[in-house]
Amino acid sequence: MLFLSWQVLIWLIPQYNLLEIYRIFTQLSKVIGSIFYKEYQLIQVGNCMRETTHDDVKELYKKGIQYERFGELNAAEEVLQNAVAIDEQFSDVWNLLGIVYKKKRDIEKSRHALKKAGSLDPDWAEPWMHLGLLELDNHQFEDAISALEKYVSLGGDDTHVLIRLSRTYSDRNDCESVIRITKKILKLEPNNTEAWSLRGLCEKKLSLEDEALESLSKSLELKSNQVTVLDAIGAIYYDRGDFEKSLEYYGPSLEIEPINVPVLFRYGTSLWFTGDWQRALDYLQKYVELSPDDAKGWNNLGVAYREKGEVKRALECFKRAINLAPNMETAQSNLDMGTKHALP
């Protein structure tokens, strides 16, 4: 190989300058390295295979891997079917067949092959991972959860897969399961941003506010522009009546997403509570424009106008609130108070 390289170099020198020759050899080295790496991967796969006494089955399996990697799915299917015809107890082949069928969008065959692989080797996690992801992709969530929980129980530790399982639990409002799975993820990847945020949002739903603040703050340290996380922390402080702190999170959230209707209301109200009436007016006015049927928005806007001394506009807002919610005692009380103030 070295002799051939010098021959090539002697031929190249008259044709190209040294910089171009260097670039050519760099590209060649990458190609050659890639070839050797693929061979190394195949050797490693061979070393990790489940047991089979048939050498020809091992060779067919390795061919199946090569065909699958290069996208030759029909060829991969053929050699793998030949392999299981010789040894149908070889779980590796069934697992790879499941992957090939999935890529060919033959869902039933993929499902069957992966279940077969899992049944042949009860301690092997990988088939359950592929089966769970297959079911997720096809919106079969109960089956997906069952397969992925089997994967976890067998020691599965691919954090991308565990995150998908956590998202599925989150979508189903199963917060206890989200917290359980994200705990595993964070042991493997302590700085996994999404795991911290999923965990924190569920802790908030479960009213575990201190734990939620810790998890959400960690997520925010890792990625500062998460609107959902900013809003969640802001909401905790807002509900506690700590309006100064809520502004610290709602403000950056609105900088990222200015038309965030619920946050406009809470941000405007927080500004009012901290004495910034003019800015409160601006945000509450924008809120009622976007959400004109919310009585609370009109009531709070009326309060802000009243504090500014614009009693007439305040009364209009209180009346609008009462029209929308006739039993809203706060708006009626504000209207009565404003009317008294408006008397000569």
mmCIF file of C-alpha atoms in Angstrom:
data_model
loop_
_atom_site.group_PDB
_atom_site.id
_atom_site.type_symbol
_atom_site.label_atom_id
_atom_site.label_comp_id
_atom_site.label_asym_id
_atom_site.label_seq_id
_atom_site.Cartn_x
_atom_site.Cartn_y
_atom_site.Cartn_z
ATOM 1 C CA MET A 1 0.000 0.000 0.000
ATOM 2 C CA LEU A 2 2.843 2.371 0.906
ATOM 3 C CA PHE A 3 4.660 1.508 -2.364
ATOM 4 C CA LEU A 4 1.474 2.203 -4.307
ATOM 5 C CA SER A 5 1.084 5.538 -2.523
ATOM 6 C CA TRP A 6 4.586 6.636 -3.592
ATOM 7 C CA GLN A 7 3.822 5.584 -7.154
ATOM 8 C CA VAL A 8 0.685 7.664 -7.100
ATOM 9 C CA LEU A 9 2.616 10.581 -5.590
ATOM 10 C CA ILE A 10 5.243 10.457 -8.363
ATOM 11 C CA TRP A 11 2.406 10.559 -10.915
ATOM 12 C CA LEU A 12 0.587 13.387 -9.133
ATOM 13 C CA ILE A 13 3.519 15.800 -8.701
ATOM 14 C CA PRO A 14 3.578 17.030 -12.324
ATOM 15 C CA GLN A 15 -0.223 17.247 -12.394
ATOM 16 C CA TYR A 16 -1.009 19.201 -9.181
ATOM 17 C CA ASN A 17 0.625 21.497 -6.650
ATOM 18 C CA LEU A 18 1.503 20.183 -3.177
ATOM 19 C CA LEU A 19 -1.599 21.630 -1.497
ATOM 20 C CA GLU A 20 -3.887 19.849 -3.957
ATOM 21 C CA ILE A 21 -1.936 16.600 -3.489
ATOM 22 C CA TYR A 22 -2.362 16.926 0.276
ATOM 23 C CA ARG A 23 -6.113 17.363 -0.149
ATOM 24 C CA ILE A 24 -6.333 14.296 -2.404
ATOM 25 C CA PHE A 25 -4.459 12.123 0.102
ATOM 26 C CA THR A 26 -6.601 13.433 2.956
ATOM 27 C CA GLN A 27 -9.770 12.382 1.136
ATOM 28 C CA LEU A 28 -8.267 8.996 0.257
ATOM 29 C CA SER A 29 -7.305 8.381 3.872
ATOM 30 C CA LYS A 30 -10.864 9.160 4.973
ATOM 31 C CA VAL A 31 -12.304 6.691 2.454
ATOM 32 C CA ILE A 32 -9.828 3.964 3.398
ATOM 33 C CA GLY A 33 -10.404 4.621 7.090
ATOM 34 C CA SER A 34 -14.145 4.366 6.584
ATOM 35 C CA ILE A 35 -13.772 1.007 4.850
ATOM 36 C CA PHE A 36 -11.629 -0.389 7.659
ATOM 37 C CA TYR A 37 -14.035 0.991 10.268
ATOM 38 C CA LYS A 38 -17.004 -0.736 8.630
ATOM 39 C CA GLU A 39 -15.054 -3.995 8.626
ATOM 40 C CA TYR A 40 -14.234 -3.438 12.300
ATOM 41 C CA GLN A 41 -17.922 -2.853 13.036
ATOM 42 C CA LEU A 42 -18.841 -6.104 11.329
ATOM 43 C CA ILE A 43 -16.219 -7.966 13.378
ATOM 44 C CA GLN A 44 -17.628 -6.387 16.540
ATOM 45 C CA VAL A 45 -21.158 -7.397 15.552
ATOM 46 C CA GLY A 46 -19.941 -10.912 14.982
ATOM 47 C CA ASN A 47 -18.371 -10.981 18.436
ATOM 48 C CA CYS A 48 -21.633 -9.731 20.047
ATOM 49 C CA MET A 49 -23.931 -12.184 18.286
ATOM 50 C CA ARG A 50 -26.188 -14.555 20.181
ATOM 51 C CA GLU A 51 -25.280 -18.242 19.901
ATOM 52 C CA THR A 52 -25.687 -20.209 16.700
ATOM 53 C CA THR A 53 -23.851 -23.349 15.657
ATOM 54 C CA HIS A 54 -24.207 -22.553 11.961
ATOM 55 C CA ASP A 55 -21.302 -20.628 10.465
ATOM 56 C CA ASP A 56 -23.242 -20.033 7.263
ATOM 57 C CA VAL A 57 -25.998 -18.364 9.305
ATOM 58 C CA LYS A 58 -23.425 -15.997 10.802
ATOM 59 C CA GLU A 59 -22.212 -15.093 7.331
ATOM 60 C CA LEU A 60 -25.744 -14.524 6.078
ATOM 61 C CA TYR A 61 -26.388 -12.323 9.105
ATOM 62 C CA LYS A 62 -23.279 -10.233 8.385
ATOM 63 C CA LYS A 63 -24.398 -9.850 4.777
ATOM 64 C CA GLY A 64 -27.795 -8.757 6.040
ATOM 65 C CA ILE A 65 -26.123 -6.057 8.129
ATOM 66 C CA GLN A 66 -24.189 -4.790 5.119
ATOM 67 C CA TYR A 67 -27.244 -4.754 2.859
ATOM 68 C CA GLU A 68 -29.339 -2.980 5.506
ATOM 69 C CA ARG A 69 -26.686 -0.310 6.040
ATOM 70 C CA PHE A 70 -26.499 0.453 2.354
ATOM 71 C CA GLY A 71 -30.286 0.566 2.002
ATOM 72 C CA GLU A 72 -30.522 -2.652 -0.011
ATOM 73 C CA LEU A 73 -33.564 -3.766 1.934
ATOM 74 C CA ASN A 74 -34.842 -6.449 -0.450
ATOM 75 C CA ALA A 75 -31.424 -8.106 -0.513
ATOM 76 C CA ALA A 76 -31.205 -7.840 3.273
ATOM 77 C CA GLU A 77 -34.623 -9.432 3.671
ATOM 78 C CA GLU A 78 -33.687 -12.303 1.354
ATOM 79 C CA VAL A 79 -30.439 -13.264 3.096
ATOM 80 C CA LEU A 80 -31.987 -12.929 6.550
ATOM 81 C CA GLN A 81 -34.937 -15.119 5.566
ATOM 82 C CA ASN A 82 -32.409 -17.675 4.305
ATOM 83 C CA ALA A 83 -30.688 -17.457 7.677
ATOM 84 C CA VAL A 84 -33.832 -18.127 9.732
ATOM 85 C CA ALA A 85 -34.720 -20.978 7.394
ATOM 86 C CA ILE A 86 -31.508 -22.647 8.573
ATOM 87 C CA ASP A 87 -31.685 -21.597 12.237
ATOM 88 C CA GLU A 88 -34.960 -20.041 13.325
ATOM 89 C CA GLN A 89 -33.745 -19.820 16.945
ATOM 90 C CA PHE A 90 -31.094 -17.193 16.118
ATOM 91 C CA SER A 91 -32.527 -14.063 17.741
ATOM 92 C CA ASP A 92 -30.091 -11.624 16.105
ATOM 93 C CA VAL A 93 -31.506 -12.405 12.675
ATOM 94 C CA TRP A 94 -35.080 -11.872 13.823
ATOM 95 C CA ASN A 95 -34.114 -8.559 15.393
ATOM 96 C CA LEU A 96 -32.457 -7.341 12.202
ATOM 97 C CA LEU A 97 -35.371 -8.624 10.131
ATOM 98 C CA GLY A 98 -37.646 -6.504 12.306
ATOM 99 C CA ILE A 99 -35.531 -3.438 11.555
ATOM 100 C CA VAL A 100 -35.537 -4.193 7.819
ATOM 101 C CA TYR A 101 -39.317 -4.704 7.764
ATOM 102 C CA LYS A 102 -39.801 -1.452 9.648
ATOM 103 C CA LYS A 103 -37.767 0.407 7.027
ATOM 104 C CA LYS A 104 -39.870 -1.271 4.345
ATOM 105 C CA ARG A 105 -42.992 -0.097 6.215
ATOM 106 C CA ASP A 106 -44.221 -3.651 6.663
ATOM 107 C CA ILE A 107 -45.441 -3.044 10.201
ATOM 108 C CA GLU A 108 -47.001 -6.436 10.950
ATOM 109 C CA LYS A 109 -43.936 -8.381 9.822
ATOM 110 C CA SER A 110 -41.671 -6.019 11.738
ATOM 111 C CA ARG A 111 -43.761 -6.429 14.885
ATOM 112 C CA HIS A 112 -43.738 -10.235 14.529
ATOM 113 C CA ALA A 113 -39.973 -10.414 13.955
ATOM 114 C CA LEU A 114 -39.113 -8.186 16.911
ATOM 115 C CA LYS A 115 -41.422 -10.079 19.259
ATOM 116 C CA LYS A 116 -39.835 -13.320 18.049
ATOM 117 C CA ALA A 117 -36.358 -11.938 18.790
ATOM 118 C CA GLY A 118 -37.441 -10.894 22.269
ATOM 119 C CA SER A 119 -39.016 -14.256 23.037
ATOM 120 C CA LEU A 120 -35.930 -16.179 21.897
ATOM 121 C CA ASP A 121 -33.615 -14.175 24.147
ATOM 122 C CA PRO A 122 -35.581 -13.002 27.212
ATOM 123 C CA ASP A 123 -32.596 -11.106 28.663
ATOM 124 C CA TRP A 124 -31.896 -9.033 25.524
ATOM 125 C CA ALA A 125 -33.201 -5.470 25.659
ATOM 126 C CA GLU A 126 -32.658 -4.323 22.070
ATOM 127 C CA PRO A 127 -35.646 -5.991 20.344
ATOM 128 C CA TRP A 128 -37.982 -4.371 22.877
ATOM 129 C CA MET A 129 -36.475 -0.981 22.140
ATOM 130 C CA HIS A 130 -37.107 -1.374 18.404
ATOM 131 C CA LEU A 131 -40.593 -2.724 19.033
ATOM 132 C CA GLY A 132 -41.447 0.154 21.370
ATOM 133 C CA LEU A 133 -40.253 2.759 18.883
ATOM 134 C CA LEU A 134 -42.176 1.004 16.105
ATOM 135 C CA GLU A 135 -45.372 1.207 18.166
ATOM 136 C CA LEU A 136 -44.741 4.854 19.048
ATOM 137 C CA ASP A 137 -44.287 5.741 15.390
ATOM 138 C CA ASN A 138 -47.628 4.084 14.660
ATOM 139 C CA HIS A 139 -49.413 5.745 17.606
ATOM 140 C CA GLN A 140 -49.993 2.455 19.425
ATOM 141 C CA PHE A 141 -49.124 4.048 22.741
ATOM 142 C CA GLU A 142 -50.205 1.302 25.157
ATOM 143 C CA ASP A 143 -48.185 -1.291 23.249
ATOM 144 C CA ALA A 144 -45.277 1.142 22.955
ATOM 145 C CA ILE A 145 -45.204 1.758 26.697
ATOM 146 C CA SER A 146 -45.372 -1.969 27.416
ATOM 147 C CA ALA A 147 -42.430 -2.709 25.097
ATOM 148 C CA LEU A 148 -40.303 0.206 26.286
ATOM 149 C CA GLU A 149 -40.911 -0.620 29.941
ATOM 150 C CA LYS A 150 -39.668 -4.126 29.120
ATOM 151 C CA TYR A 151 -36.609 -2.494 27.538
ATOM 152 C CA VAL A 152 -36.012 -0.464 30.714
ATOM 153 C CA SER A 153 -36.464 -3.510 32.964
ATOM 154 C CA LEU A 154 -33.757 -5.332 30.979
ATOM 155 C CA GLY A 155 -31.272 -2.513 31.553
ATOM 156 C CA GLY A 156 -31.930 -0.458 28.417
ATOM 157 C CA ASP A 157 -30.100 2.843 28.775
ATOM 158 C CA ASP A 158 -30.351 4.718 25.473
ATOM 159 C CA THR A 159 -31.291 8.184 26.707
ATOM 160 C CA HIS A 160 -32.915 9.165 23.398
ATOM 161 C CA VAL A 161 -35.288 6.229 23.778
ATOM 162 C CA LEU A 162 -35.916 7.005 27.451
ATOM 163 C CA ILE A 163 -36.710 10.620 26.560
ATOM 164 C CA ARG A 164 -39.304 9.425 24.037
ATOM 165 C CA LEU A 165 -40.849 7.244 26.718
ATOM 166 C CA SER A 166 -40.895 10.210 29.119
ATOM 167 C CA ARG A 167 -42.585 12.400 26.496
ATOM 168 C CA THR A 168 -45.222 9.730 25.972
ATOM 169 C CA TYR A 169 -45.948 9.597 29.690
ATOM 170 C CA SER A 170 -46.004 13.404 29.815
ATOM 171 C CA ASP A 171 -48.543 13.561 26.976
ATOM 172 C CA ARG A 172 -50.722 11.162 28.962
ATOM 173 C CA ASN A 173 -50.350 13.188 32.190
ATOM 174 C CA ASP A 174 -48.692 10.253 33.942
ATOM 175 C CA CYS A 175 -46.367 12.439 35.984
ATOM 176 C CA GLU A 176 -45.215 9.743 38.405
ATOM 177 C CA SER A 177 -43.867 7.735 35.456
ATOM 178 C CA VAL A 178 -42.214 10.827 33.969
ATOM 179 C CA ILE A 179 -40.385 11.438 37.244
ATOM 180 C CA ARG A 180 -39.356 7.769 37.462
ATOM 181 C CA ILE A 181 -37.958 7.596 33.925
ATOM 182 C CA THR A 182 -36.257 11.002 34.012
ATOM 183 C CA LYS A 183 -34.502 9.912 37.203
ATOM 184 C CA LYS A 184 -32.882 7.112 35.178
ATOM 185 C CA ILE A 185 -31.990 9.521 32.373
ATOM 186 C CA LEU A 186 -30.362 12.017 34.721
ATOM 187 C CA LYS A 187 -28.235 9.299 36.294
ATOM 188 C CA LEU A 188 -26.895 8.584 32.813
ATOM 189 C CA GLU A 189 -26.799 12.207 31.591
ATOM 190 C CA PRO A 190 -26.895 14.728 34.463
ATOM 191 C CA ASN A 191 -27.066 17.642 32.009
ATOM 192 C CA ASN A 192 -29.947 16.404 29.878
ATOM 193 C CA THR A 193 -31.970 19.583 29.370
ATOM 194 C CA GLU A 194 -35.216 17.947 28.298
ATOM 195 C CA ALA A 195 -35.181 15.455 31.160
ATOM 196 C CA TRP A 196 -34.911 18.303 33.678
ATOM 197 C CA SER A 197 -37.731 20.240 32.005
ATOM 198 C CA LEU A 198 -40.076 17.230 31.698
ATOM 199 C CA ARG A 199 -39.376 16.374 35.314
ATOM 200 C CA GLY A 200 -39.885 19.942 36.539
ATOM 201 C CA LEU A 201 -43.147 20.437 34.650
ATOM 202 C CA CYS A 202 -44.528 17.248 36.176
ATOM 203 C CA GLU A 203 -43.353 18.207 39.651
ATOM 204 C CA LYS A 204 -45.226 21.484 39.192
ATOM 205 C CA LYS A 205 -48.403 19.607 38.190
ATOM 206 C CA LEU A 206 -48.050 17.523 41.342
ATOM 207 C CA SER A 207 -47.706 20.731 43.421
ATOM 208 C CA LEU A 208 -44.111 19.861 44.325
ATOM 209 C CA GLU A 209 -43.143 23.487 43.855
ATOM 210 C CA ASP A 210 -39.697 23.497 45.470
ATOM 211 C CA GLU A 211 -38.644 20.393 43.539
ATOM 212 C CA ALA A 212 -40.125 21.882 40.364
ATOM 213 C CA LEU A 213 -38.194 25.128 40.805
ATOM 214 C CA GLU A 214 -34.974 23.169 41.255
ATOM 215 C CA SER A 215 -35.533 21.007 38.159
ATOM 216 C CA LEU A 216 -36.797 23.829 35.934
ATOM 217 C CA SER A 217 -33.987 26.154 36.998
ATOM 218 C CA LYS A 218 -31.449 23.448 36.126
ATOM 219 C CA SER A 219 -33.046 23.045 32.703
ATOM 220 C CA LEU A 220 -32.945 26.807 32.205
ATOM 221 C CA GLU A 221 -29.260 26.931 33.138
ATOM 222 C CA LEU A 222 -28.573 24.449 30.368
ATOM 223 C CA LYS A 223 -30.778 26.215 27.793
ATOM 224 C CA SER A 224 -31.993 29.705 28.592
ATOM 225 C CA ASN A 225 -34.546 30.319 25.818
ATOM 226 C CA GLN A 226 -37.191 27.730 26.767
ATOM 227 C CA VAL A 227 -40.520 29.545 26.813
ATOM 228 C CA THR A 228 -42.382 26.680 28.483
ATOM 229 C CA VAL A 229 -39.850 26.515 31.305
ATOM 230 C CA LEU A 230 -39.765 30.296 31.766
ATOM 231 C CA ASP A 231 -43.566 30.361 31.923
ATOM 232 C CA ALA A 232 -43.698 27.506 34.426
ATOM 233 C CA ILE A 233 -41.255 29.174 36.818
ATOM 234 C CA GLY A 234 -43.043 32.493 36.380
ATOM 235 C CA ALA A 235 -46.363 30.807 37.183
ATOM 236 C CA ILE A 236 -45.040 29.330 40.423
ATOM 237 C CA TYR A 237 -43.910 32.743 41.647
ATOM 238 C CA TYR A 238 -47.101 34.422 40.371
ATOM 239 C CA ASP A 239 -49.299 31.960 42.251
ATOM 240 C CA ARG A 240 -47.213 32.569 45.367
ATOM 241 C CA GLY A 241 -47.809 36.297 45.020
ATOM 242 C CA ASP A 242 -44.108 36.979 44.427
ATOM 243 C CA PHE A 243 -44.714 39.307 41.480
ATOM 244 C CA GLU A 244 -41.182 40.707 41.351
ATOM 245 C CA LYS A 245 -39.848 37.193 40.740
ATOM 246 C CA SER A 246 -42.590 36.327 38.268
ATOM 247 C CA LEU A 247 -41.558 39.342 36.164
ATOM 248 C CA GLU A 248 -38.005 37.970 35.983
ATOM 249 C CA TYR A 249 -39.286 34.968 34.028
ATOM 250 C CA TYR A 250 -42.357 36.274 32.214
ATOM 251 C CA GLY A 251 -40.359 39.174 30.760
ATOM 252 C CA PRO A 252 -37.767 36.999 28.951
ATOM 253 C CA SER A 253 -40.574 34.665 27.859
ATOM 254 C CA LEU A 254 -42.404 37.528 26.115
ATOM 255 C CA GLU A 255 -39.173 38.680 24.483
ATOM 256 C CA ILE A 256 -38.962 35.270 22.817
ATOM 257 C CA GLU A 257 -42.690 34.853 22.128
ATOM 258 C CA PRO A 258 -44.450 38.249 22.271
ATOM 259 C CA ILE A 259 -47.945 36.908 21.501
ATOM 260 C CA ASN A 260 -48.166 34.560 24.465
ATOM 261 C CA VAL A 261 -51.723 35.314 25.564
ATOM 262 C CA PRO A 262 -51.835 33.800 29.086
ATOM 263 C CA VAL A 263 -48.468 35.350 29.935
ATOM 264 C CA LEU A 264 -49.565 38.790 28.699
ATOM 265 C CA PHE A 265 -52.315 38.727 31.338
ATOM 266 C CA ARG A 266 -50.053 37.571 34.140
ATOM 267 C CA TYR A 267 -47.212 39.878 33.155
ATOM 268 C CA GLY A 268 -49.530 42.893 33.007
ATOM 269 C CA THR A 269 -51.067 42.000 36.355
ATOM 270 C CA SER A 270 -47.621 41.495 37.909
ATOM 271 C CA LEU A 271 -46.582 44.929 36.641
ATOM 272 C CA TRP A 272 -49.651 46.433 38.297
ATOM 273 C CA PHE A 273 -48.864 44.755 41.620
ATOM 274 C CA THR A 274 -45.300 46.103 41.499
ATOM 275 C CA GLY A 275 -46.521 49.657 40.823
ATOM 276 C CA ASP A 276 -45.619 49.894 37.131
ATOM 277 C CA TRP A 277 -49.128 50.979 36.090
ATOM 278 C CA GLN A 278 -48.338 52.420 32.679
ATOM 279 C CA ARG A 279 -46.638 49.256 31.449
ATOM 280 C CA ALA A 280 -49.390 47.219 33.087
ATOM 281 C CA LEU A 281 -51.913 49.124 30.962
ATOM 282 C CA ASP A 282 -49.969 48.384 27.791
ATOM 283 C CA TYR A 283 -49.839 44.635 28.397
ATOM 284 C CA LEU A 284 -53.392 44.275 29.706
ATOM 285 C CA GLN A 285 -54.717 46.274 26.757
ATOM 286 C CA LYS A 286 -52.893 43.933 24.402
ATOM 287 C CA TYR A 287 -54.315 40.983 26.326
ATOM 288 C CA VAL A 288 -57.971 42.054 26.019
ATOM 289 C CA GLU A 289 -57.446 42.732 22.306
ATOM 290 C CA LEU A 290 -56.324 39.120 21.883
ATOM 291 C CA SER A 291 -58.757 37.643 24.411
ATOM 292 C CA PRO A 292 -61.817 39.940 24.384
ATOM 293 C CA ASP A 293 -64.140 37.428 26.068
ATOM 294 C CA ASP A 294 -62.155 37.119 29.286
ATOM 295 C CA ALA A 295 -63.875 39.042 32.082
ATOM 296 C CA LYS A 296 -60.777 38.906 34.293
ATOM 297 C CA GLY A 297 -58.771 40.717 31.641
ATOM 298 C CA TRP A 298 -61.283 43.578 31.466
ATOM 299 C CA ASN A 299 -61.485 43.784 35.256
ATOM 300 C CA ASN A 300 -57.713 44.010 35.679
ATOM 301 C CA LEU A 301 -57.443 46.540 32.855
ATOM 302 C CA GLY A 302 -60.112 48.607 34.613
ATOM 303 C CA VAL A 303 -58.137 48.493 37.867
ATOM 304 C CA ALA A 304 -55.027 49.718 36.048
ATOM 305 C CA TYR A 305 -56.977 52.603 34.461
ATOM 306 C CA ARG A 306 -58.456 53.530 37.836
ATOM 307 C CA GLU A 307 -55.002 53.669 39.444
ATOM 308 C CA LYS A 308 -53.886 55.947 36.626
ATOM 309 C CA GLY A 309 -56.856 58.230 37.335
ATOM 310 C CA GLU A 310 -58.797 57.434 34.157
ATOM 311 C CA VAL A 311 -62.028 56.600 35.982
ATOM 312 C CA LYS A 312 -64.320 56.782 32.946
ATOM 313 C CA ARG A 313 -62.285 54.213 31.018
ATOM 314 C CA ALA A 314 -62.045 52.092 34.151
ATOM 315 C CA LEU A 315 -65.843 52.017 34.463
ATOM 316 C CA GLU A 316 -66.180 50.950 30.842
ATOM 317 C CA CYS A 317 -63.842 48.029 31.523
ATOM 318 C CA PHE A 318 -65.694 46.957 34.684
ATOM 319 C CA LYS A 319 -69.027 47.049 32.817
ATOM 320 C CA ARG A 320 -67.536 44.955 30.021
ATOM 321 C CA ALA A 321 -66.347 42.425 32.604
ATOM 322 C CA ILE A 322 -69.804 42.220 34.221
ATOM 323 C CA ASN A 323 -71.490 41.755 30.837
ATOM 324 C CA LEU A 324 -69.205 38.776 30.247
ATOM 325 C CA ALA A 325 -69.503 37.397 33.793
ATOM 326 C CA PRO A 326 -72.625 38.761 35.559
ATOM 327 C CA ASN A 327 -71.745 36.986 38.821
ATOM 328 C CA MET A 328 -68.208 38.357 39.013
ATOM 329 C CA GLU A 329 -68.277 40.007 42.428
ATOM 330 C CA THR A 330 -64.842 41.620 42.070
ATOM 331 C CA ALA A 331 -65.853 43.501 38.929
ATOM 332 C CA GLN A 332 -69.156 44.603 40.506
ATOM 333 C CA SER A 333 -67.328 45.856 43.596
ATOM 334 C CA ASN A 334 -64.839 47.740 41.426
ATOM 335 C CA LEU A 335 -67.695 49.243 39.396
ATOM 336 C CA ASP A 336 -69.486 50.418 42.553
ATOM 337 C CA MET A 337 -66.294 51.932 43.924
ATOM 338 C CA GLY A 338 -65.473 53.589 40.617
ATOM 339 C CA THR A 339 -68.978 55.026 40.323
ATOM 340 C CA LYS A 340 -68.676 56.617 43.751
ATOM 341 C CA HIS A 341 -65.336 58.121 42.776
ATOM 342 C CA ALA A 342 -66.908 59.467 39.596
ATOM 343 C CA LEU A 343 -69.680 61.348 41.443
ATOM 344 C CA PRO A 344 -69.212 65.145 41.625
#
